[in-house]
Amino acid sequence: MRLNRRSALALAALTGALLATTPAGSAAAAAAPRAVPLPIADAADVVSAGDRVFVSGGRNSTDVVVTAANGDVVGTVSNLPGPTDLLLSADRQTLYVALPAANAIAAVNTGTLTEFARFDTGAGACPSSLALTGRYLWFGYGCSGWDGNIGRLDLGRQPAALTTGLARDGYYGAPLLAAAAQNRGVLLVGQPGLSPASVEAYGIGAGGALTYLRNNAFMAIGSNLRDIALNPAGDTLYTASGAPYTVQAFPFADITTPSAQCPTGAYPAAVELSRDGGRVAGGARASYDPDVFVFGLDGVEQARFELGSDLAPGGLAWSPNGARLYAITTDWTGARPTTLHVLPVPAA
């Protein structure tokens, strides 16, 4: 029997706890997930600093909503034109916010929730993707057409030094960026929205010099790339594309054949590595099936969750201790609010 959308949402609300399950034979299921409506019409990204969670409102917003670890809304950071990608510093005390509508990147204190710096990225840049390697804050930018490229802010200089046009070739719109928490020498760059999809590996040298290393084998990534990630060591990359219906892992040194595949069902949209790099979260824009999955590095499923609405592209974040996943959903019909889902994850 095929459920209509309203029936599917009601069923999800009644059975969310049952769907947050570990594989067959496991001793216990995770605690019940929680869904918290947010005071924004849309959402672009989510990150967790541990005691606080941040959700950006997207290009038509001026707000980043702040919640407690359990999802309760505790504040808002305002006056941020079109906030999209969010990035935390290594000590989680600074939140960087991409502001494509202002051609800038904001820096916000995660304790006081105040903006203390705003970095200009140049006229017509429209930065919308961020990555951090030590003193270098990288951003993927592009406003329309084939104007996408990579920029760099050297935060070790006062004022921060801006460099743009660092990519080997241009991209169709702003590229996706990902860096490795424990390896400052690599940067992963993805081309979203095209078929076939592609990613490129770059090396980072002295003075932040960016060197092209390689790209993927033809069609290896699939179609319509939505999200990318690097493990902490920077030796394995992960992709979530509209097709194939799996999150794929590839060696950073040879983007040819997947080293692991994590099945998510139709239209993968997000991938996120736990802070220790030991678990993979994958999400899909599934209308009638579970939306979020937790996998081991071997691709074996450990948990799954039904959200009852559409997962935002890239809309997953792990808590620093790996005990929770955060997911953001939006509803293009406007029938349901933008929602933060707090998903307790069973121990591995």
Tab-separated table of C-alpha atoms in Angstrom:
chain	number	residue	atom	x	y	z
A	1	MET	CA	0.000	0.000	0.000
A	2	ARG	CA	1.386	3.440	-0.952
A	3	LEU	CA	0.831	6.105	1.692
A	4	ASN	CA	0.053	9.675	0.723
A	5	ARG	CA	2.375	12.363	2.069
A	6	ARG	CA	0.092	13.348	4.978
A	7	SER	CA	-0.288	9.734	6.115
A	8	ALA	CA	3.440	9.169	5.818
A	9	LEU	CA	4.188	12.172	8.014
A	10	ALA	CA	1.716	11.043	10.654
A	11	LEU	CA	3.173	7.552	10.670
A	12	ALA	CA	6.666	9.007	11.023
A	13	ALA	CA	5.603	11.050	14.034
A	14	LEU	CA	4.120	7.958	15.737
A	15	THR	CA	6.968	5.583	15.033
A	16	GLY	CA	10.113	7.756	14.982
A	17	ALA	CA	11.534	6.044	18.045
A	18	LEU	CA	11.077	2.600	16.533
A	19	LEU	CA	12.875	3.578	13.363
A	20	ALA	CA	15.954	4.754	15.238
A	21	THR	CA	17.158	1.190	15.413
A	22	THR	CA	20.359	-0.744	15.537
A	23	PRO	CA	20.797	-3.760	13.261
A	24	ALA	CA	19.024	-7.033	14.024
A	25	GLY	CA	20.391	-8.809	17.103
A	26	SER	CA	21.491	-5.620	18.839
A	27	ALA	CA	20.670	-5.393	22.524
A	28	ALA	CA	18.803	-2.102	22.557
A	29	ALA	CA	17.491	0.683	20.358
A	30	ALA	CA	18.490	4.314	20.671
A	31	ALA	CA	16.409	6.780	22.658
A	32	ALA	CA	13.564	8.508	20.848
A	33	PRO	CA	14.540	11.238	18.364
A	34	ARG	CA	13.264	14.769	18.886
A	35	ALA	CA	11.962	17.212	16.257
A	36	VAL	CA	12.099	20.928	17.064
A	37	PRO	CA	10.460	23.569	14.796
A	38	LEU	CA	12.781	26.485	14.045
A	39	PRO	CA	11.867	30.172	13.562
A	40	ILE	CA	13.229	30.298	10.000
A	41	ALA	CA	11.526	29.596	6.685
A	42	ASP	CA	14.400	27.559	5.256
A	43	ALA	CA	17.731	26.086	6.338
A	44	ALA	CA	21.098	25.702	4.651
A	45	ASP	CA	23.499	24.095	7.147
A	46	VAL	CA	23.893	22.801	10.703
A	47	VAL	CA	26.919	22.399	12.999
A	48	SER	CA	27.315	21.321	16.622
A	49	ALA	CA	29.715	22.898	19.112
A	50	GLY	CA	28.654	20.441	21.820
A	51	ASP	CA	26.516	22.517	24.143
A	52	ARG	CA	25.137	24.592	21.268
A	53	VAL	CA	23.872	23.842	17.774
A	54	PHE	CA	23.790	26.396	14.943
A	55	VAL	CA	21.430	26.345	11.936
A	56	SER	CA	21.760	28.860	9.097
A	57	GLY	CA	18.648	30.255	7.451
A	58	GLY	CA	19.855	30.272	3.845
A	59	ARG	CA	20.132	32.873	1.111
A	60	ASN	CA	16.747	34.488	1.811
A	61	SER	CA	17.379	34.842	5.537
A	62	THR	CA	19.465	37.048	7.810
A	63	ASP	CA	19.598	34.692	10.810
A	64	VAL	CA	21.490	31.788	12.299
A	65	VAL	CA	19.347	30.023	14.909
A	66	VAL	CA	21.074	28.736	18.044
A	67	THR	CA	19.804	25.793	20.106
A	68	ALA	CA	20.916	23.835	23.134
A	69	ALA	CA	22.260	20.316	22.641
A	70	ASN	CA	18.726	18.924	23.090
A	71	GLY	CA	17.346	21.183	20.354
A	72	ASP	CA	15.681	23.874	22.483
A	73	VAL	CA	16.027	27.257	20.780
A	74	VAL	CA	18.153	29.572	22.947
A	75	GLY	CA	18.968	32.488	20.644
A	76	THR	CA	19.564	33.932	17.212
A	77	VAL	CA	22.524	35.592	15.541
A	78	SER	CA	21.024	38.256	13.272
A	79	ASN	CA	22.111	40.769	10.621
A	80	LEU	CA	23.803	38.077	8.544
A	81	PRO	CA	22.828	38.570	4.865
A	82	GLY	CA	22.012	35.191	3.315
A	83	PRO	CA	23.844	32.825	5.707
A	84	THR	CA	24.638	29.477	4.060
A	85	ASP	CA	27.622	27.285	4.977
A	86	LEU	CA	28.705	27.116	8.620
A	87	LEU	CA	32.145	26.123	9.930
A	88	LEU	CA	33.525	25.826	13.455
A	89	SER	CA	37.120	26.532	14.436
A	90	ALA	CA	39.113	23.642	15.894
A	91	ASP	CA	38.442	24.847	19.458
A	92	ARG	CA	34.741	25.410	18.611
A	93	GLN	CA	34.898	28.964	19.949
A	94	THR	CA	34.447	30.639	16.563
A	95	LEU	CA	31.670	30.068	14.035
A	96	TYR	CA	32.415	31.131	10.465
A	97	VAL	CA	29.357	31.959	8.366
A	98	ALA	CA	29.380	32.246	4.558
A	99	LEU	CA	27.401	35.311	3.445
A	100	PRO	CA	26.959	35.167	-0.345
A	101	ALA	CA	24.495	38.073	-0.286
A	102	ALA	CA	27.165	40.305	1.295
A	103	ASN	CA	30.279	38.936	-0.471
A	104	ALA	CA	31.712	38.233	2.954
A	105	ILE	CA	32.388	35.696	5.701
A	106	ALA	CA	31.361	36.496	9.277
A	107	ALA	CA	33.122	35.300	12.435
A	108	VAL	CA	30.871	34.768	15.468
A	109	ASN	CA	31.849	34.018	19.065
A	110	THR	CA	30.002	30.803	19.958
A	111	GLY	CA	29.854	31.739	23.636
A	112	THR	CA	28.557	35.292	23.457
A	113	LEU	CA	26.765	34.818	20.098
A	114	THR	CA	28.212	38.090	18.831
A	115	GLU	CA	29.823	38.759	15.472
A	116	PHE	CA	33.357	40.040	16.035
A	117	ALA	CA	34.735	40.142	12.483
A	118	ARG	CA	33.575	40.217	8.901
A	119	PHE	CA	35.955	39.372	6.061
A	120	ASP	CA	35.417	40.805	2.582
A	121	THR	CA	35.722	38.203	-0.197
A	122	GLY	CA	35.591	40.643	-3.108
A	123	ALA	CA	32.809	42.101	-5.213
A	124	GLY	CA	30.730	39.504	-7.017
A	125	ALA	CA	32.243	36.571	-5.113
A	126	CYS	CA	29.149	35.093	-3.405
A	127	PRO	CA	31.051	32.700	-1.052
A	128	SER	CA	28.906	29.732	-0.052
A	129	SER	CA	31.211	26.880	1.029
A	130	LEU	CA	33.916	26.930	3.714
A	131	ALA	CA	36.893	24.842	4.864
A	132	LEU	CA	39.647	25.512	7.408
A	133	THR	CA	43.248	24.277	7.519
A	134	GLY	CA	45.156	25.959	10.330
A	135	ARG	CA	45.474	29.672	9.600
A	136	TYR	CA	43.888	29.379	6.144
A	137	LEU	CA	40.145	29.801	5.690
A	138	TRP	CA	39.162	28.529	2.238
A	139	PHE	CA	35.928	29.389	0.470
A	140	GLY	CA	34.184	28.196	-2.648
A	141	TYR	CA	32.603	31.109	-4.460
A	142	GLY	CA	30.549	31.913	-7.538
A	143	CYS	CA	27.355	33.834	-8.188
A	144	SER	CA	26.094	32.394	-11.477
A	145	GLY	CA	27.195	30.443	-14.525
A	146	TRP	CA	30.804	29.352	-14.900
A	147	ASP	CA	32.206	31.874	-12.421
A	148	GLY	CA	32.957	29.403	-9.612
A	149	ASN	CA	36.412	29.336	-8.049
A	150	ILE	CA	38.372	28.930	-4.799
A	151	GLY	CA	39.457	31.730	-2.486
A	152	ARG	CA	41.663	31.882	0.615
A	153	LEU	CA	41.820	34.099	3.684
A	154	ASP	CA	45.091	34.043	5.623
A	155	LEU	CA	43.846	34.567	9.170
A	156	GLY	CA	47.404	34.637	10.467
A	157	ARG	CA	47.875	38.112	9.050
A	158	GLN	CA	46.331	41.365	10.264
A	159	PRO	CA	44.265	42.279	8.418
A	160	ALA	CA	43.505	38.861	6.953
A	161	ALA	CA	45.029	38.539	3.481
A	162	LEU	CA	42.602	37.669	0.665
A	163	THR	CA	43.529	35.632	-2.423
A	164	THR	CA	41.031	34.499	-5.078
A	165	GLY	CA	41.123	32.562	-8.355
A	166	LEU	CA	43.104	29.628	-6.933
A	167	ALA	CA	41.402	26.768	-8.804
A	168	ARG	CA	43.023	25.021	-11.746
A	169	ASP	CA	39.847	25.617	-13.779
A	170	GLY	CA	36.561	27.368	-13.143
A	171	TYR	CA	33.448	25.682	-11.766
A	172	TYR	CA	29.780	25.958	-12.562
A	173	GLY	CA	28.749	27.997	-9.544
A	174	ALA	CA	30.396	27.846	-6.148
A	175	PRO	CA	32.243	24.545	-5.555
A	176	LEU	CA	31.890	22.487	-2.379
A	177	LEU	CA	34.944	22.375	-0.104
A	178	ALA	CA	36.066	19.930	2.588
A	179	ALA	CA	39.198	19.797	4.741
A	180	ALA	CA	40.637	17.184	7.113
A	181	ALA	CA	40.706	17.834	10.851
A	182	GLN	CA	44.147	16.264	11.332
A	183	ASN	CA	45.793	16.946	7.980
A	184	ARG	CA	46.427	20.549	6.933
A	185	GLY	CA	47.993	19.502	3.654
A	186	VAL	CA	44.901	18.507	1.657
A	187	LEU	CA	41.712	20.101	0.322
A	188	LEU	CA	38.797	18.383	-1.425
A	189	VAL	CA	36.764	20.336	-3.966
A	190	GLY	CA	33.467	19.155	-5.454
A	191	GLN	CA	31.469	20.345	-8.460
A	192	PRO	CA	27.785	20.290	-7.432
A	193	GLY	CA	24.752	20.144	-9.648
A	194	LEU	CA	26.241	18.623	-12.816
A	195	SER	CA	26.088	15.181	-14.384
A	196	PRO	CA	28.467	13.430	-14.298
A	197	ALA	CA	29.618	14.753	-10.932
A	198	SER	CA	33.278	15.370	-10.143
A	199	VAL	CA	35.654	16.027	-7.265
A	200	GLU	CA	39.217	17.295	-7.294
A	201	ALA	CA	42.034	16.716	-4.810
A	202	TYR	CA	44.408	19.569	-4.000
A	203	GLY	CA	47.556	19.724	-1.913
A	204	ILE	CA	48.285	22.677	0.381
A	205	GLY	CA	51.911	23.747	0.559
A	206	ALA	CA	53.988	26.466	2.195
A	207	GLY	CA	52.255	29.825	2.441
A	208	GLY	CA	48.932	28.202	1.582
A	209	ALA	CA	49.979	27.432	-2.001
A	210	LEU	CA	47.329	25.258	-3.636
A	211	THR	CA	48.474	22.489	-5.996
A	212	TYR	CA	46.111	20.400	-8.131
A	213	LEU	CA	46.685	16.673	-7.590
A	214	ARG	CA	43.963	14.665	-9.343
A	215	ASN	CA	40.289	14.227	-10.058
A	216	ASN	CA	37.969	11.230	-10.099
A	217	ALA	CA	37.641	8.590	-12.771
A	218	PHE	CA	34.837	9.332	-15.240
A	219	MET	CA	31.374	8.626	-13.723
A	220	ALA	CA	32.903	7.266	-10.485
A	221	ILE	CA	31.133	9.929	-8.391
A	222	GLY	CA	27.785	9.584	-10.164
A	223	SER	CA	25.383	12.440	-10.877
A	224	ASN	CA	24.312	15.659	-9.146
A	225	LEU	CA	26.790	15.898	-6.286
A	226	ARG	CA	25.162	17.205	-3.084
A	227	ASP	CA	27.797	16.849	-0.349
A	228	ILE	CA	31.415	15.825	0.274
A	229	ALA	CA	33.528	15.013	3.320
A	230	LEU	CA	37.064	14.006	4.307
A	231	ASN	CA	38.009	11.714	7.179
A	232	PRO	CA	40.218	13.316	9.875
A	233	ALA	CA	43.429	11.884	8.401
A	234	GLY	CA	42.561	13.203	4.947
A	235	ASP	CA	43.236	9.880	3.225
A	236	THR	CA	39.603	8.957	2.435
A	237	LEU	CA	36.951	11.089	0.784
A	238	TYR	CA	33.174	10.615	0.855
A	239	THR	CA	30.533	11.726	-1.617
A	240	ALA	CA	26.734	11.965	-1.596
A	241	SER	CA	25.253	12.345	-5.079
A	242	GLY	CA	21.712	12.083	-6.389
A	243	ALA	CA	22.830	8.804	-7.966
A	244	PRO	CA	24.039	6.161	-7.222
A	245	TYR	CA	21.862	5.537	-4.166
A	246	THR	CA	24.814	5.140	-1.804
A	247	VAL	CA	27.297	7.314	0.027
A	248	GLN	CA	30.629	6.356	-1.521
A	249	ALA	CA	34.109	6.283	0.007
A	250	PHE	CA	37.262	6.629	-2.123
A	251	PRO	CA	40.972	6.705	-1.342
A	252	PHE	CA	42.127	10.327	-1.593
A	253	ALA	CA	45.171	9.068	-3.493
A	254	ASP	CA	43.132	7.283	-6.184
A	255	ILE	CA	39.567	8.444	-6.850
A	256	THR	CA	38.771	5.526	-9.110
A	257	THR	CA	36.967	2.692	-7.312
A	258	PRO	CA	34.986	3.024	-4.071
A	259	SER	CA	36.628	1.467	-1.039
A	260	ALA	CA	33.224	1.259	0.671
A	261	GLN	CA	29.600	1.988	-0.160
A	262	CYS	CA	26.915	2.990	2.348
A	263	PRO	CA	23.391	2.399	0.929
A	264	THR	CA	20.925	5.211	1.686
A	265	GLY	CA	18.171	4.649	-0.844
A	266	ALA	CA	17.102	7.210	-3.433
A	267	TYR	CA	18.765	10.603	-3.773
A	268	PRO	CA	21.628	10.830	-1.256
A	269	ALA	CA	21.999	14.436	-0.097
A	270	ALA	CA	24.386	14.541	2.867
A	271	VAL	CA	27.444	12.844	4.344
A	272	GLU	CA	29.221	13.596	7.618
A	273	LEU	CA	32.085	11.867	9.461
A	274	SER	CA	32.081	11.576	13.243
A	275	ARG	CA	34.762	13.630	14.989
A	276	ASP	CA	36.942	10.543	15.559
A	277	GLY	CA	36.411	9.414	11.962
A	278	GLY	CA	35.043	6.042	13.027
A	279	ARG	CA	31.465	6.371	11.778
A	280	VAL	CA	29.741	7.724	8.693
A	281	ALA	CA	26.359	9.465	8.654
A	282	GLY	CA	24.556	9.526	5.335
A	283	GLY	CA	21.250	11.119	4.433
A	284	ALA	CA	18.843	11.006	1.505
A	285	ARG	CA	15.830	12.993	0.336
A	286	ALA	CA	13.486	10.038	0.687
A	287	SER	CA	9.747	10.692	0.601
A	288	TYR	CA	8.493	7.391	2.022
A	289	ASP	CA	11.597	5.721	3.418
A	290	PRO	CA	14.143	6.356	6.195
A	291	ASP	CA	16.211	9.490	5.602
A	292	VAL	CA	19.318	9.253	7.832
A	293	PHE	CA	21.678	6.323	8.348
A	294	VAL	CA	24.736	5.578	10.466
A	295	PHE	CA	27.406	3.254	9.073
A	296	GLY	CA	30.694	1.778	10.126
A	297	LEU	CA	33.698	2.414	7.914
A	298	ASP	CA	33.027	-0.918	6.225
A	299	GLY	CA	29.622	0.304	5.027
A	300	VAL	CA	27.635	-1.850	7.471
A	301	GLU	CA	24.517	-0.044	8.696
A	302	GLN	CA	24.309	0.591	12.454
A	303	ALA	CA	21.194	2.790	12.745
A	304	ARG	CA	18.523	4.513	10.670
A	305	PHE	CA	16.004	7.307	11.191
A	306	GLU	CA	12.805	8.495	9.508
A	307	LEU	CA	12.453	12.292	9.552
A	308	GLY	CA	9.050	12.738	7.895
A	309	SER	CA	10.202	15.625	5.687
A	310	ASP	CA	12.929	16.517	3.203
A	311	LEU	CA	16.523	16.501	4.426
A	312	ALA	CA	18.390	19.647	3.387
A	313	PRO	CA	21.427	19.012	1.156
A	314	GLY	CA	24.443	18.755	3.460
A	315	GLY	CA	22.065	19.007	6.410
A	316	LEU	CA	23.753	16.626	8.866
A	317	ALA	CA	26.093	17.251	11.806
A	318	TRP	CA	27.581	15.028	14.506
A	319	SER	CA	27.878	16.177	18.087
A	320	PRO	CA	31.569	16.298	19.094
A	321	ASN	CA	31.166	13.240	21.367
A	322	GLY	CA	29.391	11.204	18.678
A	323	ALA	CA	26.309	10.581	20.837
A	324	ARG	CA	23.923	12.585	18.644
A	325	LEU	CA	23.273	13.423	15.041
A	326	TYR	CA	21.557	16.646	14.041
A	327	ALA	CA	19.542	16.851	10.840
A	328	ILE	CA	17.643	19.749	9.300
A	329	THR	CA	14.551	19.318	7.165
A	330	THR	CA	12.581	21.750	5.052
A	331	ASP	CA	9.240	21.476	3.299
A	332	TRP	CA	8.957	23.222	-0.050
A	333	THR	CA	5.148	23.215	0.228
A	334	GLY	CA	5.278	25.286	3.414
A	335	ALA	CA	2.979	22.840	5.190
A	336	ARG	CA	5.577	21.968	7.827
A	337	PRO	CA	8.109	24.239	9.522
A	338	THR	CA	11.844	24.044	9.083
A	339	THR	CA	12.848	21.496	11.713
A	340	LEU	CA	15.937	20.478	13.654
A	341	HIS	CA	15.972	16.755	14.379
A	342	VAL	CA	17.983	15.561	17.373
A	343	LEU	CA	18.854	11.901	16.756
A	344	PRO	CA	20.408	9.921	19.638
A	345	VAL	CA	22.878	7.470	18.098
A	346	PRO	CA	23.391	4.028	19.671
A	347	ALA	CA	26.902	3.134	20.688
A	348	ALA	CA	28.887	1.378	17.992
